Amino acid sequence: MTGQQQRDELHRQIWAIANDVRGAVDGWDFKQFVLGALFYRFISENFVNYADAGDDNVNYAGMSDSEVPDDFVIEAVKTKGYFIYPSQLFSNVVSQANTNDSLNTDLAAIFAAIEGSANGYPSEEDISGLFADFDTTSNRLGNTVKDKNARLAAVLKGVAGLPLTFDDSQRDLFGDAYEFLIKNYAANAGKSGGEFFTPPHVSKLIAKIAIHGQTTINKIFDPACGSGSLLLQAKYFLKDHGVEDGYFGQEINHTTYNLARMNMFLHNINYDKFNIQLGNTLTDPHFGDDKPFDAIVSNPPYSIKWKGSDDPTLINDERFAPAGVLAPKSKADFAFVLHALSYLSAKGRAALVCFPGIFYRGGAEQKIRKYLVDNNYVEAVIALAPNLFYGTTIAVNILVLAKNKQNTDVQFIDATGEDFFDKKTNNNEMSDDHIAEVMRIFDSKENEAHVAETVDQVKIIAQDYNLSVSAYVEPKDTRVKTNITELNAELVKTVAKIDQLRSEIDAIVAEIEA
């Protein structure tokens, strides 16, 4: 069995267990229990790995809580960011789950203790509330305590049965399993799924664009980070050099905010290497006083409402003031763009998924495009194929911003053709080859008929700052071409045949009438 086959088989088992333990509960509503249990198992095994320290004579999971030295507790929290006593470990809880009549309250106490272990330490903000959505009293688990305990035991046993190991060679399996589950929950959740998870193939393209040409970056930022999938893509592409100061994000939804923080831990990013904040990015932004980011990636919500001009202070906000106008109250898309731009370093690049309408509409959006073009911040606009995202079929664009351009050119790429995606059952999908082709074109900046056109900003100004790809890349003529000469010759033959048939019919009729 190949590595990919093993991975596919593991994914099949994961999804089968996830479906089995939820019973009749909708997967979207049940996701936090499966994902939370996976996270609980991971941090437990991670902690045991740390506590045993590779010494075969140490068996932390077999110790009693009273045997744990106080100084070890302090040192562990400083290093790992949290502490778990032996009795609180996933493996020890699972071993007694089926016979524990107070499983739901015991779990609640364990989760509170793990979170509380970080109080007063630098990791407190990163650990606090991580298990908030793993509500062991939820009626989704059952109407009685007995029912709740039975369902909780099933979830824990199911996650315990996953063939995952925590060692240096396979620890990425946990993160991979977590991403797989999130992807499947999102794919089956309709519009709401697309709001918190960007499909891996699109995430890969966006991350590659943002870090293109940079061998190292100080840090990477997603101002609408969802479950953190976009942030984590950069980890794979910069593994040889790393992200020096870590991964930063902000998320407005509390449940998704917790998923993102769990996702960081599950991908072996320690608490001191990520900073995910909860809050409204547009009206309550974090990280504004920090050093600017070398890479920004984001798939913000499309055309949502925001305060805009209803808040007179926003026009003076340093993020929006330079453009001289705010994004429309009914369409916050450009507010996210300007927010990202203000956080971008002088050498960095931002790759943002955008709704196509913002590139050609008039009014305030045209004025913001004028600001972006006149100040030479737009590096490229890439049109993607339709139906690549969960919950929407629209063909979105990627807006690429940079502050260190060496010329005033803007590149337009039309990646909507069938050469840039594969048709799948429910959604289209970009393969690694498709992504590589887009990156080749993006890197070359060369013109390619019907696919890419690099134009000077003078041409964009002449088009009233229209940034639509279709305004600059001529679409391929897919109409069937007709040879007029051959068609006329065919018509002559057809008319002659019709005349002959008419003559024969007239002869038959005359014979009958005679």
mmCIF file of N, CA and C in Angstrom, residues 236-344:
data_model
loop_
_atom_site.group_PDB
_atom_site.id
_atom_site.type_symbol
_atom_site.label_atom_id
_atom_site.label_comp_id
_atom_site.label_asym_id
_atom_site.label_seq_id
_atom_site.Cartn_x
_atom_site.Cartn_y
_atom_site.Cartn_z
ATOM 1 N N TYR A 236 3.996 24.590 5.307
ATOM 2 C CA TYR A 236 4.515 23.532 4.444
ATOM 3 C C TYR A 236 5.518 24.069 3.427
ATOM 4 N N PHE A 237 5.272 25.270 2.925
ATOM 5 C CA PHE A 237 6.120 25.799 1.862
ATOM 6 C C PHE A 237 7.373 26.488 2.376
ATOM 7 N N LEU A 238 7.383 26.829 3.655
ATOM 8 C CA LEU A 238 8.546 27.496 4.220
ATOM 9 C C LEU A 238 9.229 26.631 5.276
ATOM 10 N N LYS A 239 9.005 25.317 5.213
ATOM 11 C CA LYS A 239 9.503 24.445 6.275
ATOM 12 C C LYS A 239 11.021 24.472 6.402
ATOM 13 N N ASP A 240 11.728 24.745 5.274
ATOM 14 C CA ASP A 240 13.189 24.752 5.340
ATOM 15 C C ASP A 240 13.741 26.037 5.950
ATOM 16 N N HIS A 241 12.936 27.072 5.932
ATOM 17 C CA HIS A 241 13.415 28.364 6.432
ATOM 18 C C HIS A 241 12.577 28.856 7.614
ATOM 19 N N GLY A 242 11.298 28.557 7.561
ATOM 20 C CA GLY A 242 10.438 28.897 8.684
ATOM 21 C C GLY A 242 9.854 30.279 8.628
ATOM 22 N N VAL A 243 8.855 30.448 9.471
ATOM 23 C CA VAL A 243 8.228 31.741 9.695
ATOM 24 C C VAL A 243 8.800 32.232 11.013
ATOM 25 N N GLU A 244 9.613 33.247 10.963
ATOM 26 C CA GLU A 244 10.443 33.625 12.100
ATOM 27 C C GLU A 244 9.658 33.920 13.380
ATOM 28 N N ASP A 245 8.641 34.772 13.282
ATOM 29 C CA ASP A 245 7.919 35.205 14.479
ATOM 30 C C ASP A 245 6.559 34.542 14.642
ATOM 31 N N GLY A 246 6.171 33.716 13.682
ATOM 32 C CA GLY A 246 4.962 32.934 13.883
ATOM 33 C C GLY A 246 3.761 33.317 13.037
ATOM 34 N N TYR A 247 2.596 32.825 13.498
ATOM 35 C CA TYR A 247 1.346 32.865 12.749
ATOM 36 C C TYR A 247 0.324 33.694 13.519
ATOM 37 N N PHE A 248 -0.280 34.654 12.832
ATOM 38 C CA PHE A 248 -1.185 35.593 13.478
ATOM 39 C C PHE A 248 -2.523 35.619 12.739
ATOM 40 N N GLY A 249 -3.596 35.722 13.493
ATOM 41 C CA GLY A 249 -4.899 35.774 12.854
ATOM 42 C C GLY A 249 -5.942 36.385 13.770
ATOM 43 N N GLN A 250 -7.046 36.784 13.164
ATOM 44 C CA GLN A 250 -8.189 37.290 13.929
ATOM 45 C C GLN A 250 -9.447 36.667 13.356
ATOM 46 N N GLU A 251 -10.376 36.309 14.242
ATOM 47 C CA GLU A 251 -11.599 35.630 13.824
ATOM 48 C C GLU A 251 -12.770 36.127 14.675
ATOM 49 N N ILE A 252 -13.888 36.407 14.031
ATOM 50 C CA ILE A 252 -15.036 36.990 14.723
ATOM 51 C C ILE A 252 -15.915 35.951 15.397
ATOM 52 N N ASN A 253 -15.947 34.722 14.849
ATOM 53 C CA ASN A 253 -16.808 33.667 15.379
ATOM 54 C C ASN A 253 -16.082 32.903 16.488
ATOM 55 N N HIS A 254 -16.702 32.792 17.656
ATOM 56 C CA HIS A 254 -16.023 32.214 18.810
ATOM 57 C C HIS A 254 -15.668 30.745 18.610
ATOM 58 N N THR A 255 -16.605 29.979 18.057
ATOM 59 C CA THR A 255 -16.345 28.560 17.823
ATOM 60 C C THR A 255 -15.198 28.371 16.834
ATOM 61 N N THR A 256 -15.219 29.132 15.757
ATOM 62 C CA THR A 256 -14.182 29.031 14.740
ATOM 63 C C THR A 256 -12.833 29.510 15.277
ATOM 64 N N TYR A 257 -12.874 30.510 16.131
ATOM 65 C CA TYR A 257 -11.665 31.007 16.808
ATOM 66 C C TYR A 257 -11.006 29.889 17.612
ATOM 67 N N ASN A 258 -11.818 29.107 18.313
ATOM 68 C CA ASN A 258 -11.272 27.971 19.065
ATOM 69 C C ASN A 258 -10.723 26.897 18.130
ATOM 70 N N LEU A 259 -11.417 26.653 17.013
ATOM 71 C CA LEU A 259 -10.928 25.675 16.040
ATOM 72 C C LEU A 259 -9.562 26.083 15.505
ATOM 73 N N ALA A 260 -9.386 27.373 15.248
ATOM 74 C CA ALA A 260 -8.109 27.870 14.706
ATOM 75 C C ALA A 260 -6.978 27.664 15.706
ATOM 76 N N ARG A 261 -7.236 27.959 16.976
ATOM 77 C CA ARG A 261 -6.188 27.776 17.987
ATOM 78 C C ARG A 261 -5.837 26.298 18.143
ATOM 79 N N MET A 262 -6.856 25.440 18.153
ATOM 80 C CA MET A 262 -6.593 23.998 18.208
ATOM 81 C C MET A 262 -5.771 23.555 17.005
ATOM 82 N N ASN A 263 -6.114 24.113 15.851
ATOM 83 C CA ASN A 263 -5.422 23.751 14.606
ATOM 84 C C ASN A 263 -3.933 24.073 14.694
ATOM 85 N N MET A 264 -3.604 25.180 15.332
ATOM 86 C CA MET A 264 -2.191 25.536 15.499
ATOM 87 C C MET A 264 -1.462 24.483 16.330
ATOM 88 N N PHE A 265 -2.041 24.131 17.478
ATOM 89 C CA PHE A 265 -1.423 23.120 18.337
ATOM 90 C C PHE A 265 -1.276 21.793 17.602
ATOM 91 N N LEU A 266 -2.327 21.388 16.889
ATOM 92 C CA LEU A 266 -2.323 20.096 16.210
ATOM 93 C C LEU A 266 -1.310 20.041 15.067
ATOM 94 N N HIS A 267 -0.854 21.187 14.608
ATOM 95 C CA HIS A 267 0.191 21.232 13.582
ATOM 96 C C HIS A 267 1.548 21.568 14.200
ATOM 97 N N ASN A 268 1.659 21.269 15.506
ATOM 98 C CA ASN A 268 2.939 21.397 16.202
ATOM 99 C C ASN A 268 3.498 22.814 16.217
ATOM 100 N N ILE A 269 2.589 23.770 16.260
ATOM 101 C CA ILE A 269 3.009 25.162 16.427
ATOM 102 C C ILE A 269 2.793 25.517 17.892
ATOM 103 N N ASN A 270 3.863 25.747 18.618
ATOM 104 C CA ASN A 270 3.763 25.982 20.050
ATOM 105 C C ASN A 270 3.088 27.319 20.341
ATOM 106 N N TYR A 271 2.593 27.468 21.562
ATOM 107 C CA TYR A 271 1.821 28.649 21.924
ATOM 108 C C TYR A 271 2.577 29.950 21.685
ATOM 109 N N ASP A 272 3.903 29.931 21.798
ATOM 110 C CA ASP A 272 4.686 31.150 21.623
ATOM 111 C C ASP A 272 4.966 31.473 20.158
ATOM 112 N N LYS A 273 4.453 30.629 19.236
ATOM 113 C CA LYS A 273 4.656 30.857 17.808
ATOM 114 C C LYS A 273 3.349 31.173 17.072
ATOM 115 N N PHE A 274 2.258 31.353 17.815
ATOM 116 C CA PHE A 274 1.025 31.797 17.154
ATOM 117 C C PHE A 274 0.274 32.749 18.070
ATOM 118 N N ASN A 275 -0.532 33.576 17.445
ATOM 119 C CA ASN A 275 -1.360 34.524 18.187
ATOM 120 C C ASN A 275 -2.656 34.706 17.418
ATOM 121 N N ILE A 276 -3.694 34.012 17.856
ATOM 122 C CA ILE A 276 -5.019 34.115 17.240
ATOM 123 C C ILE A 276 -5.903 34.914 18.178
ATOM 124 N N GLN A 277 -6.498 35.994 17.676
ATOM 125 C CA GLN A 277 -7.321 36.872 18.497
ATOM 126 C C GLN A 277 -8.792 36.789 18.073
ATOM 127 N N LEU A 278 -9.659 37.006 19.060
ATOM 128 C CA LEU A 278 -11.106 37.000 18.818
ATOM 129 C C LEU A 278 -11.602 38.429 18.670
ATOM 130 N N GLY A 279 -12.414 38.689 17.654
ATOM 131 C CA GLY A 279 -12.981 40.020 17.513
ATOM 132 C C GLY A 279 -13.269 40.402 16.077
ATOM 133 N N ASN A 280 -13.961 41.516 15.905
ATOM 134 C CA ASN A 280 -14.310 42.037 14.588
ATOM 135 C C ASN A 280 -13.099 42.754 13.996
ATOM 136 N N THR A 281 -12.548 42.204 12.947
ATOM 137 C CA THR A 281 -11.333 42.742 12.332
ATOM 138 C C THR A 281 -11.495 44.192 11.893
ATOM 139 N N LEU A 282 -12.664 44.542 11.380
ATOM 140 C CA LEU A 282 -12.848 45.873 10.805
ATOM 141 C C LEU A 282 -13.049 46.954 11.858
ATOM 142 N N THR A 283 -13.758 46.623 12.941
ATOM 143 C CA THR A 283 -14.068 47.649 13.941
ATOM 144 C C THR A 283 -13.311 47.468 15.243
ATOM 145 N N ASP A 284 -12.698 46.311 15.455
ATOM 146 C CA ASP A 284 -11.916 46.071 16.655
ATOM 147 C C ASP A 284 -10.637 45.324 16.274
ATOM 148 N N PRO A 285 -9.773 45.968 15.497
ATOM 149 C CA PRO A 285 -8.594 45.274 14.968
ATOM 150 C C PRO A 285 -7.514 45.056 16.029
ATOM 151 N N HIS A 286 -6.847 43.903 15.932
ATOM 152 C CA HIS A 286 -5.699 43.613 16.781
ATOM 153 C C HIS A 286 -4.413 43.731 15.941
ATOM 154 N N PHE A 287 -3.283 43.747 16.609
ATOM 155 C CA PHE A 287 -1.950 43.729 15.989
ATOM 156 C C PHE A 287 -1.567 45.026 15.279
ATOM 157 N N GLY A 288 -2.370 46.066 15.415
ATOM 158 C CA GLY A 288 -2.065 47.313 14.719
ATOM 159 C C GLY A 288 -0.774 47.966 15.151
ATOM 160 N N ASP A 289 -0.363 47.712 16.380
ATOM 161 C CA ASP A 289 0.865 48.319 16.894
ATOM 162 C C ASP A 289 2.083 47.434 16.678
ATOM 163 N N ASP A 290 1.860 46.249 16.097
ATOM 164 C CA ASP A 290 2.963 45.322 15.876
ATOM 165 C C ASP A 290 3.745 45.678 14.618
ATOM 166 N N LYS A 291 4.885 45.032 14.451
ATOM 167 C CA LYS A 291 5.666 45.192 13.226
ATOM 168 C C LYS A 291 4.854 44.658 12.044
ATOM 169 N N PRO A 292 4.865 45.329 10.894
ATOM 170 C CA PRO A 292 4.091 44.877 9.730
ATOM 171 C C PRO A 292 4.459 43.456 9.297
ATOM 172 N N PHE A 293 3.564 42.825 8.556
ATOM 173 C CA PHE A 293 3.710 41.425 8.171
ATOM 174 C C PHE A 293 4.296 41.279 6.768
ATOM 175 N N ASP A 294 5.187 40.312 6.614
ATOM 176 C CA ASP A 294 5.781 40.037 5.302
ATOM 177 C C ASP A 294 4.836 39.239 4.400
ATOM 178 N N ALA A 295 3.876 38.549 4.977
ATOM 179 C CA ALA A 295 2.931 37.763 4.176
ATOM 180 C C ALA A 295 1.547 37.858 4.800
ATOM 181 N N ILE A 296 0.556 38.181 3.971
ATOM 182 C CA ILE A 296 -0.835 38.247 4.422
ATOM 183 C C ILE A 296 -1.683 37.425 3.467
ATOM 184 N N VAL A 297 -2.473 36.539 4.016
ATOM 185 C CA VAL A 297 -3.384 35.715 3.227
ATOM 186 C C VAL A 297 -4.774 35.838 3.823
ATOM 187 N N SER A 298 -5.805 35.831 2.976
ATOM 188 C CA SER A 298 -7.139 35.920 3.554
ATOM 189 C C SER A 298 -8.225 35.594 2.537
ATOM 190 N N ASN A 299 -9.293 34.998 3.051
ATOM 191 C CA ASN A 299 -10.509 34.746 2.295
ATOM 192 C C ASN A 299 -11.656 35.329 3.110
ATOM 193 N N PRO A 300 -11.756 36.667 3.145
ATOM 194 C CA PRO A 300 -12.769 37.311 3.995
ATOM 195 C C PRO A 300 -14.177 37.070 3.461
ATOM 196 N N PRO A 301 -15.188 37.253 4.298
ATOM 197 C CA PRO A 301 -16.575 37.062 3.836
ATOM 198 C C PRO A 301 -16.911 38.044 2.722
ATOM 199 N N TYR A 302 -17.678 37.575 1.743
ATOM 200 C CA TYR A 302 -17.992 38.390 0.573
ATOM 201 C C TYR A 302 -19.165 39.337 0.841
ATOM 202 N N SER A 303 -18.933 40.610 0.552
ATOM 203 C CA SER A 303 -19.994 41.624 0.509
ATOM 204 C C SER A 303 -20.902 41.627 1.734
ATOM 205 N N ILE A 304 -20.294 41.538 2.924
ATOM 206 C CA ILE A 304 -21.096 41.632 4.141
ATOM 207 C C ILE A 304 -21.306 43.105 4.502
ATOM 208 N N LYS A 305 -22.290 43.349 5.351
ATOM 209 C CA LYS A 305 -22.552 44.707 5.808
ATOM 210 C C LYS A 305 -21.574 45.055 6.935
ATOM 211 N N TRP A 306 -21.272 46.351 7.035
ATOM 212 C CA TRP A 306 -20.457 46.824 8.145
ATOM 213 C C TRP A 306 -20.858 48.253 8.489
ATOM 214 N N LYS A 307 -20.307 48.821 9.563
ATOM 215 C CA LYS A 307 -20.710 50.155 10.009
ATOM 216 C C LYS A 307 -20.425 51.220 8.972
ATOM 217 N N GLY A 308 -19.240 51.157 8.382
ATOM 218 C CA GLY A 308 -18.895 52.129 7.349
ATOM 219 C C GLY A 308 -19.103 53.564 7.796
ATOM 220 N N SER A 309 -19.802 54.323 6.978
ATOM 221 C CA SER A 309 -20.002 55.746 7.241
ATOM 222 C C SER A 309 -20.899 56.030 8.448
ATOM 223 N N ASP A 310 -21.562 55.003 8.984
ATOM 224 C CA ASP A 310 -22.360 55.211 10.200
ATOM 225 C C ASP A 310 -21.474 55.485 11.408
ATOM 226 N N ASP A 311 -20.199 55.125 11.302
ATOM 227 C CA ASP A 311 -19.235 55.404 12.362
ATOM 228 C C ASP A 311 -18.295 56.498 11.860
ATOM 229 N N PRO A 312 -18.492 57.746 12.321
ATOM 230 C CA PRO A 312 -17.694 58.876 11.804
ATOM 231 C C PRO A 312 -16.204 58.773 12.111
ATOM 232 N N THR A 313 -15.821 57.900 13.034
ATOM 233 C CA THR A 313 -14.391 57.784 13.370
ATOM 234 C C THR A 313 -13.631 56.943 12.346
ATOM 235 N N LEU A 314 -14.330 56.109 11.602
ATOM 236 C CA LEU A 314 -13.643 55.182 10.699
ATOM 237 C C LEU A 314 -12.930 55.883 9.549
ATOM 238 N N ILE A 315 -13.468 57.024 9.086
ATOM 239 C CA ILE A 315 -12.829 57.710 7.962
ATOM 240 C C ILE A 315 -11.474 58.282 8.374
ATOM 241 N N ASN A 316 -11.258 58.425 9.696
ATOM 242 C CA ASN A 316 -9.974 58.906 10.187
ATOM 243 C C ASN A 316 -9.062 57.763 10.621
ATOM 244 N N ASP A 317 -9.559 56.548 10.535
ATOM 245 C CA ASP A 317 -8.762 55.374 10.882
ATOM 246 C C ASP A 317 -7.594 55.283 9.902
ATOM 247 N N GLU A 318 -6.385 55.030 10.428
ATOM 248 C CA GLU A 318 -5.199 55.016 9.567
ATOM 249 C C GLU A 318 -5.256 53.926 8.503
ATOM 250 N N ARG A 319 -6.112 52.946 8.682
ATOM 251 C CA ARG A 319 -6.258 51.908 7.664
ATOM 252 C C ARG A 319 -7.038 52.414 6.460
ATOM 253 N N PHE A 320 -8.037 53.245 6.697
ATOM 254 C CA PHE A 320 -8.944 53.668 5.640
ATOM 255 C C PHE A 320 -8.744 55.109 5.167
ATOM 256 N N ALA A 321 -8.187 55.948 6.033
ATOM 257 C CA ALA A 321 -8.035 57.368 5.725
ATOM 258 C C ALA A 321 -7.267 57.649 4.433
ATOM 259 N N PRO A 322 -6.163 56.931 4.143
ATOM 260 C CA PRO A 322 -5.408 57.254 2.926
ATOM 261 C C PRO A 322 -6.220 57.152 1.638
ATOM 262 N N ALA A 323 -7.216 56.280 1.611
ATOM 263 C CA ALA A 323 -8.034 56.140 0.401
ATOM 264 C C ALA A 323 -9.041 57.265 0.269
ATOM 265 N N GLY A 324 -9.293 57.979 1.367
ATOM 266 C CA GLY A 324 -10.199 59.124 1.320
ATOM 267 C C GLY A 324 -11.668 58.758 1.270
ATOM 268 N N VAL A 325 -11.993 57.477 1.339
ATOM 269 C CA VAL A 325 -13.388 57.050 1.265
ATOM 270 C C VAL A 325 -13.491 55.672 1.913
ATOM 271 N N LEU A 326 -14.649 55.380 2.474
ATOM 272 C CA LEU A 326 -14.888 54.083 3.099
ATOM 273 C C LEU A 326 -15.611 53.143 2.137
ATOM 274 N N ALA A 327 -15.389 51.868 2.317
ATOM 275 C CA ALA A 327 -16.144 50.881 1.544
ATOM 276 C C ALA A 327 -17.628 51.041 1.856
ATOM 277 N N PRO A 328 -18.508 50.764 0.895
ATOM 278 C CA PRO A 328 -19.953 50.911 1.128
ATOM 279 C C PRO A 328 -20.427 50.113 2.334
ATOM 280 N N LYS A 329 -21.433 50.639 3.027
ATOM 281 C CA LYS A 329 -21.949 49.956 4.220
ATOM 282 C C LYS A 329 -22.494 48.565 3.894
ATOM 283 N N SER A 330 -22.985 48.390 2.688
ATOM 284 C CA SER A 330 -23.577 47.101 2.311
ATOM 285 C C SER A 330 -22.570 46.128 1.714
ATOM 286 N N LYS A 331 -21.345 46.607 1.504
ATOM 287 C CA LYS A 331 -20.316 45.768 0.863
ATOM 288 C C LYS A 331 -18.961 46.103 1.481
ATOM 289 N N ALA A 332 -18.544 45.309 2.465
ATOM 290 C CA ALA A 332 -17.319 45.618 3.212
ATOM 291 C C ALA A 332 -16.047 45.091 2.557
ATOM 292 N N ASP A 333 -16.148 44.542 1.350
ATOM 293 C CA ASP A 333 -15.008 43.869 0.718
ATOM 294 C C ASP A 333 -13.733 44.728 0.728
ATOM 295 N N PHE A 334 -13.844 45.969 0.277
ATOM 296 C CA PHE A 334 -12.650 46.811 0.204
ATOM 297 C C PHE A 334 -12.161 47.268 1.576
ATOM 298 N N ALA A 335 -13.031 47.185 2.588
ATOM 299 C CA ALA A 335 -12.565 47.476 3.946
ATOM 300 C C ALA A 335 -11.552 46.430 4.375
ATOM 301 N N PHE A 336 -11.814 45.156 4.033
ATOM 302 C CA PHE A 336 -10.857 44.093 4.330
ATOM 303 C C PHE A 336 -9.558 44.284 3.541
ATOM 304 N N VAL A 337 -9.692 44.722 2.291
ATOM 305 C CA VAL A 337 -8.511 44.939 1.452
ATOM 306 C C VAL A 337 -7.626 46.029 2.049
ATOM 307 N N LEU A 338 -8.231 47.163 2.411
ATOM 308 C CA LEU A 338 -7.460 48.272 2.963
ATOM 309 C C LEU A 338 -6.872 47.904 4.327
ATOM 310 N N HIS A 339 -7.610 47.132 5.089
ATOM 311 C CA HIS A 339 -7.101 46.655 6.381
ATOM 312 C C HIS A 339 -5.829 45.829 6.172
ATOM 313 N N ALA A 340 -5.892 44.892 5.230
ATOM 314 C CA ALA A 340 -4.730 44.041 4.953
ATOM 315 C C ALA A 340 -3.547 44.871 4.457
ATOM 316 N N LEU A 341 -3.819 45.807 3.560
ATOM 317 C CA LEU A 341 -2.763 46.643 3.011
ATOM 318 C C LEU A 341 -2.035 47.418 4.109
ATOM 319 N N SER A 342 -2.777 47.907 5.090
ATOM 320 C CA SER A 342 -2.170 48.712 6.150
ATOM 321 C C SER A 342 -1.269 47.874 7.052
ATOM 322 N N TYR A 343 -1.469 46.554 7.069
ATOM 323 C CA TYR A 343 -0.672 45.660 7.905
ATOM 324 C C TYR A 343 0.506 45.054 7.144
ATOM 325 N N LEU A 344 0.630 45.370 5.863
ATOM 326 C CA LEU A 344 1.641 44.749 5.008
ATOM 327 C C LEU A 344 2.980 45.476 5.125
#
